[in-house]
CSV table of C-alpha atoms in Angstrom, one decimal:
chain,number,residue,atom,x,y,z
J,1,MET,CA,88.0,16.0,44.3
J,2,LEU,CA,84.7,15.2,46.1
J,3,ALA,CA,83.4,13.4,43.0
J,4,MET,CA,86.2,10.9,43.3
J,5,ILE,CA,84.8,9.5,46.6
J,6,ASP,CA,82.7,6.4,46.2
J,7,LEU,CA,80.3,6.4,49.0
J,8,GLY,CA,78.5,3.3,48.0
J,9,PRO,CA,74.7,2.6,47.7
J,10,HIS,CA,73.7,5.2,50.4
J,11,ALA,CA,75.7,8.1,48.9
J,12,ALA,CA,72.6,10.2,48.5
J,13,TYR,CA,71.8,10.1,52.2
J,14,ILE,CA,75.5,11.0,53.1
J,15,TRP,CA,75.7,13.9,50.6
J,16,GLY,CA,72.2,15.0,51.7
J,17,SER,CA,73.4,15.2,55.3
J,18,TYR,CA,76.5,17.2,54.4
J,19,GLY,CA,74.4,19.4,52.1
J,20,ALA,CA,71.9,20.1,54.9
J,21,VAL,CA,74.7,21.1,57.3
J,22,ALA,CA,76.3,23.4,54.7
J,23,LEU,CA,72.9,25.0,53.8
J,24,VAL,CA,71.7,25.6,57.4
J,25,LEU,CA,75.1,26.9,58.6
J,26,ALA,CA,75.4,29.2,55.5
J,27,ALA,CA,71.9,30.5,56.2
J,28,LEU,CA,72.8,31.2,59.9
J,29,VAL,CA,76.1,33.0,59.0
J,30,ALA,CA,74.3,35.0,56.3
J,31,TRP,CA,71.5,36.0,58.7
J,32,LEU,CA,74.0,37.1,61.4
J,33,TRP,CA,76.1,39.0,58.9
J,34,PHE,CA,73.2,40.9,57.4
J,35,ASP,CA,71.6,41.5,60.8
J,36,GLY,CA,74.9,43.0,62.0
J,37,ARG,CA,75.2,45.3,59.0
J,38,ARG,CA,71.6,46.4,59.4
J,39,GLN,CA,72.1,47.3,63.1
J,40,ARG,CA,75.3,49.2,62.3
J,41,ARG,CA,73.5,51.1,59.5
J,42,LEU,CA,70.6,52.1,61.8
J,43,LEU,CA,73.0,53.1,64.5
J,44,ALA,CA,75.0,55.3,62.1
J,45,GLU,CA,71.8,56.9,60.8
J,46,LEU,CA,70.7,57.8,64.4
J,47,GLU,CA,74.1,59.1,65.3
J,48,SER,CA,74.3,61.2,62.1
J,49,ARG,CA,71.0,62.9,63.2
J,50,GLY,CA,72.8,63.9,66.4
J,51,VAL,CA,71.0,61.4,68.7
J,52,ARG,CA,73.2,60.5,71.7
J,53,ARG,CA,72.6,58.1,74.6
J,54,ARG,CA,72.4,59.8,78.0
J,55,SER,CA,75.6,57.9,79.0
J,56,ASP,CA,77.5,59.4,76.0
J,57,ARG,CA,76.5,63.0,76.8
J,58,GLY,CA,78.7,63.0,79.8
O,1,MET,CA,90.8,46.0,88.4
O,2,GLN,CA,93.1,43.0,88.4
O,3,ASN,CA,91.0,41.3,91.0
O,4,GLN,CA,88.0,41.3,88.7
O,5,SER,CA,87.0,38.0,87.1
O,6,ILE,CA,86.6,37.7,83.3
O,7,THR,CA,82.8,37.8,83.7
O,8,GLN,CA,83.0,41.0,85.7
O,9,ARG,CA,85.3,42.6,83.2
O,10,LEU,CA,83.0,41.6,80.3
O,11,ALA,CA,80.0,42.9,82.1
O,12,ASN,CA,80.5,46.2,80.3
O,13,PRO,CA,78.9,45.9,76.9
O,14,THR,CA,81.4,48.5,75.4
O,15,ARG,CA,84.4,46.4,76.6
O,16,PHE,CA,82.7,43.3,75.3
O,17,MET,CA,82.4,44.9,71.9
O,18,GLN,CA,86.0,46.0,71.9
O,19,LEU,CA,87.2,42.5,72.8
O,20,THR,CA,85.0,40.6,70.4
O,21,ASP,CA,85.9,43.0,67.6
O,22,TRP,CA,89.1,41.1,67.0
O,23,LEU,CA,88.3,37.9,69.0
O,24,MET,CA,85.2,37.0,66.9
O,25,PRO,CA,86.9,37.0,63.4
O,26,LEU,CA,89.9,35.2,64.9
O,27,THR,CA,87.7,32.5,66.4
O,28,ALA,CA,85.8,32.2,63.1
O,29,ALA,CA,89.0,31.7,61.2
O,30,ILE,CA,90.3,29.0,63.6
O,31,ALA,CA,86.9,27.3,63.3
O,32,VAL,CA,87.1,27.2,59.5
O,33,VAL,CA,90.6,25.7,59.6
O,34,VAL,CA,89.7,23.0,62.1
O,35,ILE,CA,86.4,22.1,60.4
O,36,ALA,CA,88.3,21.9,57.0
O,37,ALA,CA,90.8,19.5,58.6
O,38,GLY,CA,87.9,17.6,60.2
O,39,LEU,CA,86.0,17.3,57.0
O,40,TYR,CA,89.1,16.1,55.1
O,41,LEU,CA,89.7,13.4,57.7
O,42,ALA,CA,86.0,12.4,57.7
O,43,LEU,CA,85.6,12.2,53.9
O,44,PHE,CA,89.1,11.1,52.7
O,45,VAL,CA,90.9,9.4,55.6
O,46,ALA,CA,88.3,7.6,57.9
O,47,PRO,CA,87.6,4.0,56.8
O,48,PRO,CA,84.0,2.7,56.3
O,49,ASP,CA,82.5,1.1,59.4
O,50,TYR,CA,82.4,-2.7,59.4
O,51,GLN,CA,78.6,-2.7,60.1
O,52,GLN,CA,77.4,0.7,58.8
O,53,GLY,CA,79.7,1.0,55.7
O,54,GLU,CA,80.1,4.6,54.4
O,55,THR,CA,77.0,5.9,56.2
O,56,VAL,CA,79.2,6.3,59.2
O,57,LYS,CA,80.4,9.5,57.5
O,58,ILE,CA,77.1,11.0,58.6
O,59,MET,CA,78.2,10.5,62.2
O,60,PHE,CA,81.0,13.0,61.8
O,61,ILE,CA,78.5,15.8,61.4
O,62,HIS,CA,75.5,14.3,63.2
O,63,VAL,CA,77.2,13.8,66.6
O,64,PRO,CA,78.8,17.3,66.8
O,65,SER,CA,75.5,18.9,65.7
O,66,ALA,CA,73.7,17.0,68.5
O,67,TRP,CA,76.3,17.9,71.1
O,68,LEU,CA,76.1,21.6,70.1
O,69,GLY,CA,72.3,21.6,70.1
O,70,MET,CA,72.6,20.6,73.8
O,71,MET,CA,75.5,22.9,74.5
O,72,GLY,CA,73.5,25.8,73.2
O,73,TYR,CA,70.8,25.0,75.7
O,74,LEU,CA,73.3,24.7,78.5
O,75,MET,CA,74.6,28.1,77.6
O,76,ILE,CA,71.0,29.5,77.7
O,77,ALA,CA,70.5,27.9,81.2
O,78,ILE,CA,73.8,29.3,82.5
O,79,SER,CA,73.1,32.7,81.1
O,80,SER,CA,69.5,32.6,82.6
O,81,PHE,CA,71.0,31.8,86.0
O,82,GLY,CA,73.4,34.7,85.5
O,83,LEU,CA,70.5,37.0,84.8
O,84,LEU,CA,68.2,35.9,87.6
O,85,VAL,CA,70.8,35.5,90.3
O,86,PHE,CA,73.7,37.9,89.5
O,87,ARG,CA,71.9,40.4,87.2
O,88,HIS,CA,74.8,40.2,84.8
O,89,PRO,CA,74.2,42.9,82.1
O,90,LEU,CA,75.2,40.6,79.3
O,91,ALA,CA,73.5,37.5,80.5
O,92,ASP,CA,70.2,38.1,78.8
O,93,VAL,CA,72.1,39.1,75.6
O,94,SER,CA,73.9,35.8,75.7
O,95,ALA,CA,70.8,33.8,76.4
O,96,LYS,CA,68.9,35.5,73.5
O,97,ALA,CA,71.8,35.1,71.1
O,98,ALA,CA,72.3,31.4,71.8
O,99,ALA,CA,68.7,30.4,71.0
O,100,PRO,CA,68.7,30.5,67.2
O,101,ILE,CA,72.2,29.0,67.0
O,102,GLY,CA,71.3,26.1,69.3
O,103,ALA,CA,68.0,25.6,67.4
O,104,ALA,CA,69.9,25.4,64.1
O,105,PHE,CA,72.3,22.7,65.4
O,106,THR,CA,69.4,20.8,67.0
O,107,LEU,CA,67.6,21.0,63.7
O,108,LEU,CA,70.8,19.7,61.9
O,109,ALA,CA,71.0,16.8,64.5
O,110,LEU,CA,67.4,15.9,63.6
O,111,ILE,CA,67.9,16.2,59.8
O,112,THR,CA,71.2,14.3,59.6
O,113,GLY,CA,69.9,11.7,62.1
O,114,SER,CA,66.9,10.9,60.0
O,115,LEU,CA,69.0,10.8,56.8
O,116,TRP,CA,71.2,8.3,58.7
O,117,GLY,CA,68.2,6.4,60.1
O,118,LYS,CA,66.6,5.6,56.7
O,119,PRO,CA,69.5,3.5,55.3
O,120,MET,CA,70.4,2.0,58.7
O,121,TRP,CA,67.0,1.5,60.4
O,122,GLY,CA,64.8,1.5,57.4
O,123,THR,CA,62.9,4.6,58.6
O,124,TYR,CA,63.5,8.4,58.8
O,125,TRP,CA,61.8,8.7,62.1
O,126,VAL,CA,60.7,6.6,65.1
O,127,TRP,CA,59.1,8.0,68.3
O,128,ASP,CA,61.8,6.5,70.6
O,129,ALA,CA,63.1,8.3,73.7
O,130,ARG,CA,66.3,9.8,72.2
O,131,LEU,CA,64.7,11.2,69.0
O,132,THR,CA,61.6,12.5,70.8
O,133,SER,CA,63.6,14.2,73.6
O,134,VAL,CA,65.8,15.9,71.0
O,135,LEU,CA,62.6,17.0,69.1
O,136,ILE,CA,61.3,18.5,72.5
O,137,LEU,CA,64.7,20.3,72.8
O,138,PHE,CA,64.1,21.9,69.4
O,139,PHE,CA,60.5,22.9,70.4
O,140,LEU,CA,61.9,24.4,73.6
O,141,TYR,CA,64.2,26.6,71.5
O,142,LEU,CA,61.3,27.7,69.3
O,143,GLY,CA,59.2,28.3,72.5
O,144,LEU,CA,62.0,30.6,73.9
O,145,MET,CA,62.2,32.6,70.7
O,146,ALA,CA,58.4,32.8,70.4
O,147,LEU,CA,58.1,34.0,74.0
O,148,ARG,CA,60.6,36.8,73.5
O,149,SER,CA,58.9,38.0,70.3
O,150,ALA,CA,55.5,37.9,72.0
O,151,LEU,CA,56.6,40.4,74.7
O,152,ASP,CA,57.4,44.0,73.9
O,153,ASP,CA,58.8,44.8,77.3
O,154,GLU,CA,62.4,43.6,77.0
O,155,SER,CA,63.2,43.2,80.7
O,156,LEU,CA,60.0,41.3,81.3
O,157,ALA,CA,60.8,39.1,78.3
O,158,ALA,CA,64.3,38.5,79.6
O,159,LYS,CA,63.0,37.3,83.0
O,160,GLN,CA,60.3,35.1,81.6
O,161,ALA,CA,62.6,33.6,79.0
O,162,ALA,CA,65.2,33.0,81.8
O,163,VAL,CA,62.7,31.1,83.9
O,164,LEU,CA,61.6,29.0,81.0
O,165,GLY,CA,65.3,28.5,80.0
O,166,LEU,CA,66.1,27.2,83.5
O,167,VAL,CA,63.1,25.0,83.8
O,168,GLY,CA,63.8,23.5,80.4
O,169,VAL,CA,67.3,22.4,81.3
O,170,VAL,CA,65.8,19.2,82.6
O,171,ILE,CA,65.6,18.0,79.0
O,172,LEU,CA,69.5,17.7,78.8
O,173,PRO,CA,69.9,14.8,81.2
O,174,ILE,CA,66.8,13.2,79.7
O,175,ILE,CA,68.4,13.4,76.2
O,176,LYS,CA,71.8,12.1,77.5
O,177,PHE,CA,70.4,9.2,79.5
O,178,SER,CA,67.4,8.4,77.3
O,179,VAL,CA,69.4,5.6,75.6
O,180,ASP,CA,70.1,4.0,79.0
O,181,TRP,CA,66.7,4.5,80.7
O,182,TRP,CA,64.5,3.3,77.8
O,183,ASN,CA,64.7,0.8,75.1
O,184,THR,CA,65.6,2.9,72.1
O,185,LEU,CA,66.4,2.2,68.4
O,186,HIS,CA,69.1,4.8,68.8
O,187,GLN,CA,72.5,3.4,69.8
O,188,PRO,CA,73.8,4.0,73.3
O,189,ALA,CA,76.7,6.4,74.1
O,190,SER,CA,79.9,5.4,72.4
O,191,VAL,CA,82.2,8.4,73.0
O,192,VAL,CA,81.3,10.0,76.3
O,193,LYS,CA,81.4,6.9,78.5
O,194,LEU,CA,82.9,6.2,82.0
O,195,ASP,CA,85.0,3.4,80.6
O,196,GLY,CA,86.3,5.4,77.7
O,197,PRO,CA,85.2,5.6,74.0
O,198,ALA,CA,84.1,2.4,72.2
O,199,ILE,CA,85.1,3.7,68.8
O,200,HIS,CA,88.4,2.9,66.9
O,201,SER,CA,90.7,5.9,66.8
O,202,SER,CA,90.5,6.0,62.9
O,203,ILE,CA,86.9,7.1,63.4
O,204,LEU,CA,87.2,8.7,66.8
O,205,VAL,CA,89.9,11.3,65.7
O,206,PRO,CA,87.9,12.8,62.8
O,207,LEU,CA,84.8,12.9,65.0
O,208,LEU,CA,86.6,14.8,67.7
O,209,VAL,CA,88.3,17.2,65.3
O,210,ASN,CA,84.9,18.0,63.8
O,211,ALA,CA,83.4,18.3,67.3
O,212,VAL,CA,86.2,20.8,68.3
O,213,GLY,CA,85.8,22.7,65.0
O,214,PHE,CA,82.0,22.9,65.3
O,215,SER,CA,82.3,24.0,69.0
O,216,ILE,CA,84.7,26.9,68.0
O,217,LEU,CA,82.3,27.8,65.2
O,218,PHE,CA,79.5,27.9,67.8
O,219,LEU,CA,81.5,30.3,69.9
O,220,ALA,CA,82.2,32.6,67.0
O,221,LEU,CA,78.5,32.6,65.9
O,222,HIS,CA,77.4,33.2,69.5
O,223,MET,CA,79.8,36.2,69.8
O,224,LYS,CA,78.5,37.6,66.5
O,225,ALA,CA,74.9,37.2,67.6
O,226,MET,CA,75.7,38.8,70.9
O,227,ARG,CA,77.4,41.7,69.1
O,228,ASN,CA,74.3,42.1,67.0
O,229,GLU,CA,72.1,42.1,70.0
O,230,VAL,CA,74.2,44.8,71.8
O,231,LEU,CA,73.9,46.9,68.7
O,232,ARG,CA,70.1,46.3,68.5
O,233,ARG,CA,69.8,47.5,72.1
O,234,ARG,CA,71.8,50.6,71.4
O,235,VAL,CA,69.6,51.4,68.4
O,236,LYS,CA,66.6,51.0,70.6
O,237,ALA,CA,68.1,53.2,73.3
O,238,LEU,CA,68.9,55.9,70.7
O,239,ARG,CA,65.4,55.8,69.2
O,240,LEU,CA,64.0,56.2,72.7
O,241,ALA,CA,66.3,59.2,73.3
O,242,GLU,CA,65.2,60.7,70.0
O,243,VAL,CA,61.5,60.4,71.0
O,244,GLU,CA,62.2,61.9,74.4
O,245,ARG,CA,64.1,64.8,72.9
O,246,ALA,CA,61.3,65.5,70.4
O,247,ALA,CA,58.7,65.4,73.2
O,248,LYS,CA,60.8,67.8,75.3
O,249,ARG,CA,61.1,70.2,72.4
O,250,GLU,CA,57.4,70.1,71.9
O,251,ARG,CA,56.8,70.8,75.6
O,252,THR,CA,59.1,73.8,75.6
O,253,ALA,CA,57.6,75.1,72.3
O,254,ALA,CA,54.1,74.8,73.8
O,255,ALA,CA,55.0,76.3,77.1
O,256,PRO,CA,55.0,80.1,76.2
O,257,ALA,CA,51.5,79.8,74.7
O,258,GLU,CA,50.0,78.6,78.0
């Protein structure tokens, strides 16, 4: 569908802009996603070793 | 309880995590739908501009990126104020989380701007007031992130980053009014104007839909980054608790020998 659009003589600049937005936003989403997974894994490891925060011990 | 404001109710990180557990995916889903609609309007419906031709399509992503680059910094400034004045427990989490997202949108404003500048102005870059002030905004983001990573003491880093964040907010009016105060190659404001937008609705509507979609995406990303930061601080607290417990065990084991 995208190939059907004729963007004229400056098409490369237009597609370059949209590509840059897609790339940077995808990298941002991926970084946040993997960072979240990593923190959850670290938290689960610590909790499985029986480590509790003082506030959780009651 | 009912007299509490939303900010007070969200002051508890656990409550924030419970709320954003469902609010974040919902916000992200809405952002995807609105951005999809915005991109459809931008690429398939909006007509070419009478002067700029099809390159006007770059505007549909350039302008929202630039707005959000500035909004990210405004969020940092408000959060910094919240930390320094009200000692809100999540203010520093919010300020820290907003920096890389704001930096990414500012970078996109710079990249898409230069890709728009080449065919329209004949150059990727000029040192005019608007472009230079946005570049300074990008460096401010990098400075804030570098400052945090340079300091091990998290509460000291929070305070120092908050002061820099508040001082740096002066860049926002400079960016906004740079096109009025100085002679710039960059065009003056055409959407946010006292006498109303100077753009035809066929181009204004896709732009605004994209701007709303990008803004909702920003909120979803910010919530996710804040959630990650809350988890990171929990991991750090647990590691400290583990070290303290080990030290205590060592002390009690060594005590009878003394």
